[in-house]
Each structure stands twice: as structure tokens, then as C-alpha cells.
PDB file of C-alpha atoms in Angstrom:
ATOM      1  CA  MET A 134      59.040  54.780 -35.220  1.00 62.00           C
ATOM      2  CA  ALA A 135      60.975  51.586 -35.973  1.00 64.00           C
ATOM      3  CA  ALA A 136      60.371  50.428 -32.394  1.00 61.00           C
ATOM      4  CA  VAL A 137      56.615  50.883 -32.802  1.00 57.00           C
ATOM      5  CA  LYS A 138      56.656  48.913 -36.108  1.00 62.00           C
ATOM      6  CA  GLN A 139      58.643  46.141 -34.413  1.00 64.00           C
ATOM      7  CA  SER A 140      56.219  46.051 -31.475  1.00 60.00           C
ATOM      8  CA  VAL A 141      53.158  45.939 -33.757  1.00 53.00           C
ATOM      9  CA  LYS A 142      54.769  43.190 -35.859  1.00 60.00           C
ATOM     10  CA  ALA A 143      55.469  41.091 -32.729  1.00 61.00           C
ATOM     11  CA  GLU A 144      51.903  41.567 -31.459  1.00 59.00           C
ATOM     12  CA  MET A 145      50.428  40.597 -34.844  1.00 59.00           C
ATOM     13  CA  LYS A 146      52.593  37.475 -34.909  1.00 61.00           C
ATOM     14  CA  SER A 147      51.453  36.428 -31.426  1.00 65.00           C
ATOM     15  CA  TRP A 148      47.797  37.045 -32.361  1.00 65.00           C
ATOM     16  CA  ALA A 149      48.237  34.971 -35.498  1.00 62.00           C
ATOM     17  CA  ASP A 150      49.765  32.123 -33.438  1.00 66.00           C
ATOM     18  CA  VAL A 151      46.859  32.243 -30.965  1.00 60.00           C
ATOM     19  CA  ALA A 152      44.322  32.237 -33.807  1.00 59.00           C
ATOM     20  CA  ARG A 153      46.045  29.257 -35.500  1.00 65.00           C
ATOM     21  CA  LYS A 154      46.101  27.277 -32.253  1.00 62.00           C
ATOM     22  CA  THR A 155      42.440  28.050 -31.558  1.00 64.00           C
ATOM     23  CA  VAL A 156      41.368  27.011 -35.063  1.00 61.00           C
ATOM     24  CA  SER A 157      43.453  23.841 -34.811  1.00 62.00           C
ATOM     25  CA  GLN A 158      41.939  22.958 -31.418  1.00 63.00           C
ATOM     26  CA  ASN A 159      38.418  23.689 -32.655  1.00 63.00           C
ATOM     27  CA  ASN A 160      38.961  21.440 -35.698  1.00 62.00           C
ATOM     28  CA  ALA A 161      40.221  18.642 -33.437  1.00 62.00           C
ATOM     29  CA  MET A 162      37.246  19.072 -31.080  1.00 65.00           C
ATOM     30  CA  THR A 163      34.777  19.211 -33.977  1.00 78.00           C
ATOM     31  CA  THR A 164      36.203  16.035 -35.482  1.00 78.00           C
ATOM     32  CA  LYS A 165      36.007  14.282 -32.105  1.00 79.00           C
ATOM     33  CA  VAL A 166      32.421  15.430 -31.511  1.00 79.00           C
ATOM     34  CA  VAL A 167      31.342  14.343 -34.997  1.00 79.00           C
ATOM     35  CA  LYS A 168      32.965  10.903 -34.563  1.00 82.00           C
ATOM     36  CA  GLU A 169      31.225  10.423 -31.200  1.00 83.00           C
ATOM     37  CA  ALA A 170      27.885  11.503 -32.652  1.00 81.00           C
ATOM     38  CA  VAL A 171      28.219   9.122 -35.615  1.00 83.00           C
ATOM     39  CA  LYS A 172      29.168   6.291 -33.250  1.00 83.00           C
ATOM     40  CA  ALA A 173      26.157   7.006 -31.009  1.00 81.00           C
ATOM     41  CA  VAL A 174      23.757   7.112 -33.962  1.00 80.00           C
ATOM     42  CA  SER A 175      25.199   3.893 -35.378  1.00 82.00           C
ATOM     43  CA  GLN A 176      24.904   2.132 -32.012  1.00 82.00           C
ATOM     44  CA  GLU A 177      21.348   3.379 -31.565  1.00 82.00           C
ATOM     45  CA  GLU A 178      20.424   2.154 -35.064  1.00 84.00           C
ATOM     46  CA  GLU A 179      21.818  -1.315 -34.316  1.00 86.00           C
ATOM     47  CA  LYS A 180      20.036  -1.494 -30.960  1.00 86.00           C
ATOM     48  CA  SER A 181      16.751  -0.376 -32.531  1.00 86.00           C
ATOM     49  CA  LYS A 182      16.624  -3.762 -34.293  1.00 89.00           C
ATOM     50  CA  ASN A 183      16.948  -5.678 -31.011  1.00 92.00           C
ATOM     51  CA  LEU A 184      14.361  -6.767 -28.503  1.00 90.00           C
ATOM     52  CA  ILE A 185      15.084  -7.969 -24.971  1.00 90.00           C
ATOM     53  CA  ILE A 186      12.875 -10.669 -23.436  1.00 87.00           C
ATOM     54  CA  TYR A 187      12.881 -10.985 -19.628  1.00 87.00           C
ATOM     55  CA  GLY A 188      11.385 -13.540 -17.272  1.00 84.00           C
ATOM     56  CA  VAL A 189      12.144 -16.722 -19.178  1.00 79.00           C
ATOM     57  CA  GLU A 190      13.426 -19.591 -17.044  1.00 78.00           C
ATOM     58  CA  GLU A 191      16.810 -20.917 -18.033  1.00 76.00           C
ATOM     59  CA  GLY A 192      17.575 -24.619 -18.202  1.00 68.00           C
ATOM     60  CA  GLU A 193      20.654 -26.427 -16.930  1.00 62.00           C
ATOM     61  CA  ASP A 194      21.572 -27.720 -20.396  1.00 56.00           C
ATOM     62  CA  LEU A 195      22.883 -24.702 -22.318  1.00 56.00           C
ATOM     63  CA  GLU A 196      22.800 -26.580 -25.669  1.00 54.00           C
ATOM     64  CA  ALA A 197      19.099 -27.409 -25.314  1.00 51.00           C
ATOM     65  CA  ASP A 198      18.458 -23.877 -24.084  1.00 58.00           C
ATOM     66  CA  VAL A 199      19.272 -22.449 -27.528  1.00 60.00           C
ATOM     67  CA  ASP A 200      16.374 -24.382 -29.102  1.00 59.00           C
ATOM     68  CA  LEU A 201      14.146 -23.394 -26.187  1.00 61.00           C
ATOM     69  CA  ASN A 202      15.005 -19.715 -26.693  1.00 60.00           C
ATOM     70  CA  GLU A 203      14.006 -19.872 -30.356  1.00 66.00           C
ATOM     71  CA  LYS A 204      10.786 -21.741 -29.532  1.00 68.00           C
ATOM     72  CA  LEU A 205       9.914 -19.242 -26.821  1.00 68.00           C
ATOM     73  CA  MET A 206      10.704 -16.287 -29.065  1.00 66.00           C
ATOM     74  CA  ASN A 207       8.390 -17.838 -31.674  1.00 68.00           C
ATOM     75  CA  ASP A 208       5.641 -18.106 -28.999  1.00 68.00           C
ATOM     76  CA  VAL A 209       6.165 -14.474 -27.984  1.00 69.00           C
ATOM     77  CA  VAL A 210       5.951 -13.226 -31.584  1.00 68.00           C
ATOM     78  CA  LYS A 211       2.901 -15.434 -32.214  1.00 67.00           C
ATOM     79  CA  SER A 212       1.157 -14.110 -29.090  1.00 66.00           C
ATOM     80  CA  ILE A 213       1.840 -10.512 -30.052  1.00 67.00           C
ATOM     81  CA  CYS A 214       1.569 -10.538 -33.845  1.00 64.00           C
ATOM     82  CA  GLY A 215      -0.628 -13.603 -34.365  1.00 61.00           C
ATOM     83  CA  LEU A 216       1.990 -15.072 -36.708  1.00 50.00           C
ATOM     84  CA  THR A 217       4.737 -17.629 -36.273  1.00 46.00           C
ATOM     85  CA  ILE A 218       8.171 -17.738 -37.788  1.00 47.00           C
ATOM     86  CA  ASP A 219       7.396 -21.255 -38.991  1.00 49.00           C
ATOM     87  CA  ASP A 220       4.511 -19.855 -41.082  1.00 49.00           C
ATOM     88  CA  GLY A 221       7.003 -17.782 -43.014  1.00 53.00           C
ATOM     89  CA  LEU A 222       4.802 -14.745 -42.394  1.00 54.00           C
ATOM     90  CA  ALA A 223       6.331 -13.551 -39.158  1.00 60.00           C
ATOM     91  CA  PRO A 224       9.263 -11.168 -39.012  1.00 69.00           C
ATOM     92  CA  LYS A 225      12.681 -12.516 -39.895  1.00 73.00           C
ATOM     93  CA  VAL A 226      15.092 -12.998 -37.018  1.00 77.00           C
ATOM     94  CA  LYS A 227      18.854 -12.607 -37.392  1.00 80.00           C
ATOM     95  CA  ALA A 228      19.913 -14.004 -34.025  1.00 80.00           C
ATOM     96  CA  VAL A 229      18.605 -15.161 -30.649  1.00 81.00           C
ATOM     97  CA  CYS A 230      20.901 -15.436 -27.630  1.00 81.00           C
ATOM     98  CA  ARG A 231      21.032 -15.115 -23.864  1.00 84.00           C
ATOM     99  CA  ILE A 232      22.990 -12.139 -22.574  1.00 88.00           C
ATOM    100  CA  GLY A 233      25.095 -11.974 -19.431  1.00 87.00           C
ATOM    101  CA  GLN A 234      26.943 -14.541 -17.354  1.00 87.00           C
ATOM    102  CA  PHE A 235      25.255 -17.834 -16.440  1.00 82.00           C
ATOM    103  CA  ALA A 236      24.334 -18.097 -12.761  1.00 80.00           C
ATOM    104  CA  VAL A 237      22.414 -20.818 -10.956  1.00 80.00           C
ATOM    105  CA  ASN A 238      18.826 -19.876  -9.988  1.00 81.00           C
ATOM    106  CA  LYS A 239      18.905 -16.750 -12.130  1.00 84.00           C
ATOM    107  CA  SER A 240      17.488 -16.348 -15.609  1.00 85.00           C
ATOM    108  CA  ARG A 241      19.353 -14.206 -18.093  1.00 87.00           C
ATOM    109  CA  PRO A 242      17.472 -12.015 -20.570  1.00 88.00           C
ATOM    110  CA  ILE A 243      17.253 -13.054 -24.202  1.00 86.00           C
ATOM    111  CA  ARG A 244      18.300 -10.674 -26.982  1.00 89.00           C
ATOM    112  CA  VAL A 245      16.437 -11.147 -30.255  1.00 86.00           C
ATOM    113  CA  GLU A 246      17.900  -9.381 -33.278  1.00 88.00           C
ATOM    114  CA  PHE A 247      15.471  -8.710 -36.130  1.00 85.00           C
ATOM    115  CA  ILE A 248      16.174  -7.651 -39.709  1.00 86.00           C
ATOM    116  CA  ASN A 249      14.570  -4.213 -39.253  1.00 85.00           C
ATOM    117  CA  SER A 250      13.445  -1.882 -36.477  1.00 86.00           C
ATOM    118  CA  ARG A 251       9.800  -1.697 -37.613  1.00 86.00           C
ATOM    119  CA  THR A 252       9.343  -5.253 -36.376  1.00 83.00           C
ATOM    120  CA  VAL A 253      10.579  -4.305 -32.916  1.00 85.00           C
ATOM    121  CA  ASP A 254       8.286  -1.253 -32.876  1.00 87.00           C
ATOM    122  CA  THR A 255       5.281  -3.413 -33.800  1.00 83.00           C
ATOM    123  CA  ILE A 256       6.064  -6.015 -31.148  1.00 83.00           C
ATOM    124  CA  LEU A 257       6.572  -3.374 -28.447  1.00 84.00           C
ATOM    125  CA  LYS A 258       3.372  -1.605 -29.456  1.00 84.00           C
ATOM    126  CA  HIS A 259       1.351  -4.784 -28.911  1.00 80.00           C
ATOM    127  CA  ALA A 260       3.375  -6.255 -26.028  1.00 80.00           C
ATOM    128  CA  SER A 261       0.394  -6.107 -23.656  1.00 79.00           C
ATOM    129  CA  ARG A 262      -1.052  -9.064 -25.597  1.00 78.00           C
ATOM    130  CA  LEU A 263       1.535 -11.251 -23.870  1.00 76.00           C
ATOM    131  CA  LYS A 264      -0.444 -11.071 -20.635  1.00 77.00           C
ATOM    132  CA  THR A 265      -3.403 -12.848 -22.285  1.00 79.00           C
ATOM    133  CA  LYS A 266      -1.470 -16.113 -22.579  1.00 77.00           C
ATOM    134  CA  PRO A 267      -1.066 -17.787 -19.151  1.00 78.00           C
ATOM    135  CA  SER A 268       2.301 -19.383 -19.976  1.00 74.00           C
ATOM    136  CA  LEU A 269       3.768 -15.964 -20.878  1.00 74.00           C
ATOM    137  CA  LYS A 270       2.355 -13.847 -18.012  1.00 78.00           C
ATOM    138  CA  SER A 271       5.797 -13.582 -16.365  1.00 81.00           C
ATOM    139  CA  VAL A 272       7.493 -12.666 -19.649  1.00 81.00           C
ATOM    140  CA  ASN A 273       8.254  -9.010 -20.400  1.00 84.00           C
ATOM    141  CA  VAL A 274       9.718  -7.420 -23.511  1.00 87.00           C
ATOM    142  CA  SER A 275      11.595  -4.158 -23.850  1.00 90.00           C
ATOM    143  CA  PRO A 276      13.761  -2.394 -26.414  1.00 91.00           C
ATOM    144  CA  ASP A 277      17.510  -2.892 -26.298  1.00 90.00           C
ATOM    145  CA  ARG A 278      18.784   0.308 -24.700  1.00 88.00           C
ATOM    146  CA  THR A 279      22.226   1.866 -24.413  1.00 85.00           C
ATOM    147  CA  LYS A 280      23.737   2.383 -20.973  1.00 86.00           C
ATOM    148  CA  GLU A 281      22.692   6.046 -20.983  1.00 87.00           C
ATOM    149  CA  GLN A 282      19.168   5.178 -22.087  1.00 88.00           C
ATOM    150  CA  ARG A 283      18.874   2.539 -19.333  1.00 89.00           C
ATOM    151  CA  ALA A 284      19.938   5.106 -16.715  1.00 93.00           C
ATOM    152  CA  ALA A 285      17.427   7.674 -18.019  1.00 93.00           C
ATOM    153  CA  HIS A 286      14.660   5.050 -18.114  1.00 92.00           C
ATOM    154  CA  ALA A 287      15.465   3.955 -14.539  1.00 93.00           C
ATOM    155  CA  LYS A 288      15.054   7.574 -13.393  1.00 95.00           C
ATOM    156  CA  LEU A 289      11.694   7.768 -15.142  1.00 94.00           C
ATOM    157  CA  VAL A 290      10.553   4.514 -13.523  1.00 92.00           C
ATOM    158  CA  HIS A 291      11.621   5.823 -10.106  1.00 95.00           C
ATOM    159  CA  LYS A 292       9.729   9.082 -10.731  1.00 94.00           C
ATOM    160  CA  MET A 293       6.665   7.125 -11.861  1.00 92.00           C
ATOM    161  CA  LYS A 294       6.728   4.962  -8.714  1.00 92.00           C
ATOM    162  CA  GLU A 295       6.869   8.089  -6.561  1.00 93.00           C
ATOM    163  CA  MET A 296       3.893   9.543  -8.416  1.00 91.00           C
ATOM    164  CA  ILE A 297       1.953   6.301  -7.953  1.00 91.00           C
ATOM    165  CA  SER A 298       2.680   6.275  -4.225  1.00 92.00           C
ATOM    166  CA  ARG A 299       1.359   9.863  -3.933  1.00 91.00           C
ATOM    167  CA  ASP A 300      -1.764   9.359  -6.050  1.00 88.00           C
ATOM    168  CA  ASN A 301      -2.705   5.861  -7.040  1.00 85.00           C
ATOM    169  CA  SER A 302      -6.118   6.836  -8.400  1.00 87.00           C
ATOM    170  CA  LYS A 303      -4.605   7.376 -11.845  1.00 88.00           C
ATOM    171  CA  HIS A 304      -2.875   5.132 -14.377  1.00 88.00           C
ATOM    172  CA  TYR A 305       0.768   6.128 -14.947  1.00 89.00           C
ATOM    173  CA  PHE A 306       2.964   5.160 -17.884  1.00 87.00           C
ATOM    174  CA  ILE A 307       6.138   6.235 -19.678  1.00 88.00           C
ATOM    175  CA  ARG A 308       5.837   7.540 -23.208  1.00 85.00           C
ATOM    176  CA  ASP A 309       8.275   9.677 -25.215  1.00 86.00           C
ATOM    177  CA  ASN A 310      10.708   9.886 -22.262  1.00 87.00           C
ATOM    178  CA  GLU A 311       8.050  11.394 -19.994  1.00 90.00           C
ATOM    179  CA  VAL A 312       5.849  10.069 -17.212  1.00 90.00           C
ATOM    180  CA  LYS A 313       2.227  10.508 -18.229  1.00 90.00           C
ATOM    181  CA  CYS A 314      -1.011   9.751 -16.450  1.00 87.00           C
ATOM    182  CA  VAL A 315      -4.668   9.197 -17.268  1.00 88.00           C
ATOM    183  CA  ASP A 316      -7.702   8.511 -15.127  1.00 86.00           C
ATOM    184  CA  LYS A 317      -8.296   4.831 -14.417  1.00 81.00           C
ATOM    185  CA  LYS A 318     -11.247   3.300 -16.223  1.00 72.00           C
TER     186      LYS A 318
END
């Protein structure tokens, strides 16, 4: 009988050790997952206040280019919203800068950081107005995306191009992370 008690006691101890290790590992994993989730949400919140402007020629003089970037950004906002930053009515901008390494004969995108994300949403919603101004026809705007979001968006664009090549009688667009289509007018 003593041998059975000893055996049961040893088994209970080993089960308790396994349970402790599992709980400890789960706590460590949960903490790690929560930290990663908070970091992702924080990064997404910061990026939601940014707008990327593509297709703007870059000058040789980098000092003068800073003023040009701000002037151009003012033109873009005016074309889309009908307001200028100089009026004091347009959205407030925190920072304007080129992103990426300088290279000859290549224009880098411009990142514009606004005070809030509603401004970016409004500008993106009315971005098609840019095409009405001849000097800004080659300019495109897009949200600032994370690496993962850029990869997902690239897949959607590829899928959309395939759909267009199969049936170009419809108008295709990306909305809510899906490729959608409507009949052309």
C-alpha cells in the first residue's frame, strides 16, 4: 500500500510540474501576443494620420525641394478640399518630407503627416478631384500602409488586373480589402 501511495504522489507531482510549466508558457505567450497586438494597433494609428503623394518631380537642390514639397502639398489639398493651408481653413499639417534614398532621375514619394486621421480620410475620399487640374494629373495619393498592408494591397491590385484582362467591360476598384466591379457608364 505504501508503494501505491508513493507512486500516486510521484505522478501527482509530475502532473503539477507539467501544469505549472504550461501555465507559465501560456502567460509568456499571451504577454507576447498582447504586446505585438498593441504595437500593431499603435503603428496603424500613427500611419492613419499620414498620406503618401506619388508622382511629384524632385529637384536637384534638396534645400529648395522642401519648400516645393510644402507648396505642392498645399496645391494637392486645395485641389481636393477647395481650401489652402494659407487660408487657415485647411487641415493642419505636422510634417512634410520625402521618403527613401535620393536617386538621380527618380522621384521619391512625399509623406504628409496630418494632425488627425479624418483629414486623410477626407482627402482620400475626394482624391479623384486631382485629375481635374492639369498640373496634378500625374500625382497620386494613397494612405501610408504598413509592410503587410502593402503586400495585401499589391495582391489585390494583381487580382484586379487579372479580372480586367478577362472582362474589361466593367469598372473594377478596390474597396474594403476586396476587388469590386460595376458596369461602366
